[in-house]
CSV table of C-alpha atoms in Angstrom, one decimal:
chain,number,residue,atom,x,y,z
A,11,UNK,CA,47.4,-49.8,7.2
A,12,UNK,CA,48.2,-46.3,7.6
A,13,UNK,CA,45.7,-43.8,7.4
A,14,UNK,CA,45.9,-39.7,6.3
A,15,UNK,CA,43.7,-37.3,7.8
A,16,UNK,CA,41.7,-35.5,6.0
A,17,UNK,CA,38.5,-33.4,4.9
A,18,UNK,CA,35.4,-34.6,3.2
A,19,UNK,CA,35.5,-32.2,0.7
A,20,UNK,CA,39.4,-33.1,0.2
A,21,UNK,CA,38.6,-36.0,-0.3
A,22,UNK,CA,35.9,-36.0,-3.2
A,23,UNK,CA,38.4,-33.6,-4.7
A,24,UNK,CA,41.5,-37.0,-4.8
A,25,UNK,CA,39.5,-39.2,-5.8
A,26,UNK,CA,38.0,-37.1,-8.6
A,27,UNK,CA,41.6,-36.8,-9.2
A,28,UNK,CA,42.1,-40.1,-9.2
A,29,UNK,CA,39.3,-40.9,-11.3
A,30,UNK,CA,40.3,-39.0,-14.3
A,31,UNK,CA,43.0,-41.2,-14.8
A,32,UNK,CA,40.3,-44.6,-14.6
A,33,UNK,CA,40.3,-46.9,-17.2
A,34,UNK,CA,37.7,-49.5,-17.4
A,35,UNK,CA,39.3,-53.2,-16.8
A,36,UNK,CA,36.8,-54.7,-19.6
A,37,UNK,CA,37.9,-52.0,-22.4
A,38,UNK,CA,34.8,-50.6,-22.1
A,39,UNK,CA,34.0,-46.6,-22.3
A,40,UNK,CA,32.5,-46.6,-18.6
A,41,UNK,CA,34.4,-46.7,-15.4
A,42,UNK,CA,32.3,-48.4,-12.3
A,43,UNK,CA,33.3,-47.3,-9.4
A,44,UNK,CA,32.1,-48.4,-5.5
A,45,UNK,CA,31.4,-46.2,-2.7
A,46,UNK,CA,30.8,-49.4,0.0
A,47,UNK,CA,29.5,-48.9,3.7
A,48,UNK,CA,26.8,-48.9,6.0
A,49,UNK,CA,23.8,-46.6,5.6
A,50,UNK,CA,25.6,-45.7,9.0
A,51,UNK,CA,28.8,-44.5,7.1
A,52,UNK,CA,26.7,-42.7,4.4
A,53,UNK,CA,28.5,-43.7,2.0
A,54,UNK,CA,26.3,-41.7,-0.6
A,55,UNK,CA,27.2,-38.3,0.6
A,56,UNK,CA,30.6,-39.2,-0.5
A,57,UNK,CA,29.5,-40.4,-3.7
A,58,UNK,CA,27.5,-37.1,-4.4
A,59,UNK,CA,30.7,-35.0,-3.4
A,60,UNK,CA,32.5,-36.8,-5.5
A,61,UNK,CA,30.0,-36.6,-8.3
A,62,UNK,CA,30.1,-32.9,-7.8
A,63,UNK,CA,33.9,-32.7,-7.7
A,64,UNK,CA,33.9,-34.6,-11.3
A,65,UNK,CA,31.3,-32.1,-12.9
A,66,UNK,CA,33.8,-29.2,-12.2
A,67,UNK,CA,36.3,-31.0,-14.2
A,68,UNK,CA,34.0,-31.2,-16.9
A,69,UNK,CA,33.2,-35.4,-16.8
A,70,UNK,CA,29.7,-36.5,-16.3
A,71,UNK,CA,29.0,-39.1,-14.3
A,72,UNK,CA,25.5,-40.8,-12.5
A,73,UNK,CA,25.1,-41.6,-9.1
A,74,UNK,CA,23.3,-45.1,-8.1
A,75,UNK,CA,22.0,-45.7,-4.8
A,76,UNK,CA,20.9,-49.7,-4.5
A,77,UNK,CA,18.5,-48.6,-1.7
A,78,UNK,CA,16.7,-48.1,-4.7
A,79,UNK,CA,17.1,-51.8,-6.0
A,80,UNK,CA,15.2,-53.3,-2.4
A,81,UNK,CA,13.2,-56.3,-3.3
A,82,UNK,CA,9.3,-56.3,-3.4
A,83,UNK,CA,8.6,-56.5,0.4
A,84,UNK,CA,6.9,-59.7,-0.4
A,85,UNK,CA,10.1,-61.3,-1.3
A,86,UNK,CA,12.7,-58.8,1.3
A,87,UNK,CA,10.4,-59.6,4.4
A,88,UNK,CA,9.2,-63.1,3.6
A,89,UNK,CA,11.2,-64.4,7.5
A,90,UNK,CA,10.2,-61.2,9.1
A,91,UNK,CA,11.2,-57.6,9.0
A,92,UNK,CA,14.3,-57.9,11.3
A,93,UNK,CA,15.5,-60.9,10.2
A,94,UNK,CA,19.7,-60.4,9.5
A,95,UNK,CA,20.1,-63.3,7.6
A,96,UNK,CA,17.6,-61.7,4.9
A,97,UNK,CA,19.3,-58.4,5.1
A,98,UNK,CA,22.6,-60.0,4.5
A,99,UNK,CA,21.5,-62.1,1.3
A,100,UNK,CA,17.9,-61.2,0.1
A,101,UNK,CA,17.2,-57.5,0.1
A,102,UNK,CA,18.6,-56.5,-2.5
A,103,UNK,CA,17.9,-57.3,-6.1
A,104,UNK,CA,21.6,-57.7,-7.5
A,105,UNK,CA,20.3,-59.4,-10.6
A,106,UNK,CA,18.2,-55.6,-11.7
A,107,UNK,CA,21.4,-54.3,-10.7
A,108,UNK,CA,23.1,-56.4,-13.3
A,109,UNK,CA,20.6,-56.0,-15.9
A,110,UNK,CA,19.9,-52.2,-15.7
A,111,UNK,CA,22.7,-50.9,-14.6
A,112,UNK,CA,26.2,-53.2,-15.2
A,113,UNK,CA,25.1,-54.7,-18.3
A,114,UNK,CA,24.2,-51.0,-20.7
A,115,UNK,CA,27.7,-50.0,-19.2
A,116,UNK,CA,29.6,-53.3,-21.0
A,117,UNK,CA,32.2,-53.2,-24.1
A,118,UNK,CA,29.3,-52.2,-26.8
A,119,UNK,CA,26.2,-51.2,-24.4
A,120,UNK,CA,24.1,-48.6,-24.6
A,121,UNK,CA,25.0,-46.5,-21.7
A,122,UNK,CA,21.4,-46.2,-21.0
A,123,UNK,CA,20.8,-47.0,-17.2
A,124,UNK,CA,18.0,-47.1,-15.1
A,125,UNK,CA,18.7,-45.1,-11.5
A,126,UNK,CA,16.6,-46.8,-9.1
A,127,UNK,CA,13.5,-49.7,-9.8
A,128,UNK,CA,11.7,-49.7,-6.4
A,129,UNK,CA,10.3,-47.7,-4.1
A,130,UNK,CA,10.7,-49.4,-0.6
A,131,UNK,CA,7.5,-46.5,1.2
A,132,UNK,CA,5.4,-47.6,-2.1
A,133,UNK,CA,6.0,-51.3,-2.6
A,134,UNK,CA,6.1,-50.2,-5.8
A,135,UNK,CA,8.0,-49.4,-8.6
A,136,UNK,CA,9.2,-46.3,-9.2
A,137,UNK,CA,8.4,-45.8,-12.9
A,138,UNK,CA,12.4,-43.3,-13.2
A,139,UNK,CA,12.8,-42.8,-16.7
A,140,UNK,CA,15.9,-44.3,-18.3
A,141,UNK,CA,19.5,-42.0,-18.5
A,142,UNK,CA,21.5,-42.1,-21.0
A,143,UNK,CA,25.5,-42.1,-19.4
A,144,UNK,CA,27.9,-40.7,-22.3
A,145,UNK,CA,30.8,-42.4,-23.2
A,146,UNK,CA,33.7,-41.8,-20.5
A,147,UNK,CA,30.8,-41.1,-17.8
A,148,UNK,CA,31.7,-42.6,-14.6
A,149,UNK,CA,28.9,-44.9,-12.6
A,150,UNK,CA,29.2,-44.1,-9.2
A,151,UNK,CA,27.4,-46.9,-7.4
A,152,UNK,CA,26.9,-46.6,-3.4
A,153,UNK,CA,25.1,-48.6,-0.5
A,154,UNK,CA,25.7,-51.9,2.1
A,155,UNK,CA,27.6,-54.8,0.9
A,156,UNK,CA,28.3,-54.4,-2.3
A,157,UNK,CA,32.1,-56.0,-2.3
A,158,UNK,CA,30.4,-59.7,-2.2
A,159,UNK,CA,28.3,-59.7,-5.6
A,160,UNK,CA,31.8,-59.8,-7.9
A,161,UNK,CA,30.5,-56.5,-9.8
A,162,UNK,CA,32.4,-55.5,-12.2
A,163,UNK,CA,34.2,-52.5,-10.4
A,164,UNK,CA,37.6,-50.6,-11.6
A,165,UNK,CA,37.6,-48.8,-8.3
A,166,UNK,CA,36.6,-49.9,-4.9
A,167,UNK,CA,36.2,-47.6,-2.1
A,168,UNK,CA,35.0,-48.3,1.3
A,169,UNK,CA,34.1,-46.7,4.2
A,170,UNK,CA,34.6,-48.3,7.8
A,171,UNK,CA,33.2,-47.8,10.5
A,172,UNK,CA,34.6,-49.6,13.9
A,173,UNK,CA,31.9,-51.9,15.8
A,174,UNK,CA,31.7,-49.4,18.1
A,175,UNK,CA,31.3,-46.7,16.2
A,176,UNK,CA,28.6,-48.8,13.8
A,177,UNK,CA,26.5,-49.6,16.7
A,178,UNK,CA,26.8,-46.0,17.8
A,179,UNK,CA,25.8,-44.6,14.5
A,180,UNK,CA,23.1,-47.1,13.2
A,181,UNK,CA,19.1,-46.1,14.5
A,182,UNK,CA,18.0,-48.4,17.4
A,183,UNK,CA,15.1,-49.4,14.7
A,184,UNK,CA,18.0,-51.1,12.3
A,185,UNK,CA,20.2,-52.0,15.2
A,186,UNK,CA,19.0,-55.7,14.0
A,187,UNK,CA,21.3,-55.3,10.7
A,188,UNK,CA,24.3,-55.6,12.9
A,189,UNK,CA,24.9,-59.2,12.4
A,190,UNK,CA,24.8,-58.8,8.8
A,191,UNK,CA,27.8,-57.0,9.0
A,192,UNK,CA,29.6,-58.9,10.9
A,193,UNK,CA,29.5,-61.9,8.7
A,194,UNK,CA,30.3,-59.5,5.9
A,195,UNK,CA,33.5,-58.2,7.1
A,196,UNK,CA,34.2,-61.7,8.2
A,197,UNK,CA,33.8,-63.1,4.8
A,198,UNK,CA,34.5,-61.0,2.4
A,199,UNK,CA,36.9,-58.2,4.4
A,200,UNK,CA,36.0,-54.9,2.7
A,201,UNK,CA,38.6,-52.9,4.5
A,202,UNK,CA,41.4,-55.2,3.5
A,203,UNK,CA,40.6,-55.8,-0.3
A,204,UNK,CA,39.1,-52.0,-1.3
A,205,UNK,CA,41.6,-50.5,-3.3
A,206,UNK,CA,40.9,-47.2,-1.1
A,207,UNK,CA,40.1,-47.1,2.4
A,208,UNK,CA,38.0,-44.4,4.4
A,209,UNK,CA,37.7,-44.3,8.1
A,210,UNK,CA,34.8,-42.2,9.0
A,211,UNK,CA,34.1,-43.1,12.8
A,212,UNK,CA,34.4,-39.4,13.4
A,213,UNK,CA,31.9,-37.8,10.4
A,214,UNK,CA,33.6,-35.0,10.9
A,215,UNK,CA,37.6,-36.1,10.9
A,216,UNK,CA,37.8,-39.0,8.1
A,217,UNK,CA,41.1,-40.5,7.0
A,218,UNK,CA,41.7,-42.7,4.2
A,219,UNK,CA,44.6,-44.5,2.5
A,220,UNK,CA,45.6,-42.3,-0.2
């Protein structure tokens, strides 16, 4: 696939673009839209950029992080606390994700979503009040792995990172999570079924698929 250099900030500004003319696969009145990576590829700071780049062209939207949907550590660390397989399959607690945050955004729902559920320092949760997302508001939902849970998505965006580049970038405390992705590009190949691609090995010089 051929890739066009570009800025961040150029970037946030396309896909806003691109946004604008979203419309939700289900008929409903909220586009759902992935920003996919590893915490290495921070694929949030994208997300918030392009949250930013939407509020100047006067649509709201609400940014979801699923680092705040971990599991209780209870159920997240039950084989240990660098154990891959867990990471890969049991960290995160897709079915909140589905209940607070997919289902108010259906044809019909209340567009009243709950931003995060648990505080990973805590062990607790976090007691965030609900938000209401207007009508036409865009969910902007970011973090790890999201492209293997069949959420409902009208755009997919993700950001790669080469192995090198991964293992370069990733803390030598969560170099363990490695395998994780591995078996999830292998499986489920994010960079070949995203409908837009970023390459950010270099933070500074991305490029994407247009």
């Amino acid at each position: 696939m051929r890739l066009e250099a570009i800025t961040w900030d150029r970037l946030a500004e396309r896909l806003a673009d691109r946004l604008l003319e979203l419309k939700p696969a289900d008929g409903g009145a909220w586009p759902r839209v992935a920003f996919d990576g590893a915490p290495a590829a921070r694929p949030g700071d994208l997300a918030e950029r392009v949250a930013e780049a939407l509020r100047v062209r006067g649509r709201p939207s609400l940014v979801v992080g699923t680092e705040g949907f971990l599991r209780p550590a209870s159920l997240r660390l039950e084989y240990g606390r660098r154990d891959a397989e867990s990471y890969y399959g049991g960290w995160f607690d897709t079915n909140a994700l589905w209940r607070e945050v997919f289902g108010p955004l259906d044809p019909g729902g209340t567009g009243r979503v709950l931003p995060d559920l648990w505080d990973p320092a805590t062990d607790r949760a976090t007691r965030t009040p609900y938000v209401h997302l207007q009508p036409g508001g865009f969910l902007l939902l970011h973090g790890p792995l999201l492209l293997r849970h069949w959420f409902p998505f009208d755009l997919t965006v993700h950001l790669l990172l080469s192995p090198g580049a991964l293992r370069r970038r990733t803390p030598e405390t969560d170099q363990w999570t490695l395998p994780a992705f591995e078996r999830y590009e292998a499986e489920t190949d994010p960079a070949g079924t995203a409908d837009v691609l970023v390459r950010a090995d270099d933070p500074r010089h991305p490029a994407w698929s247009g």
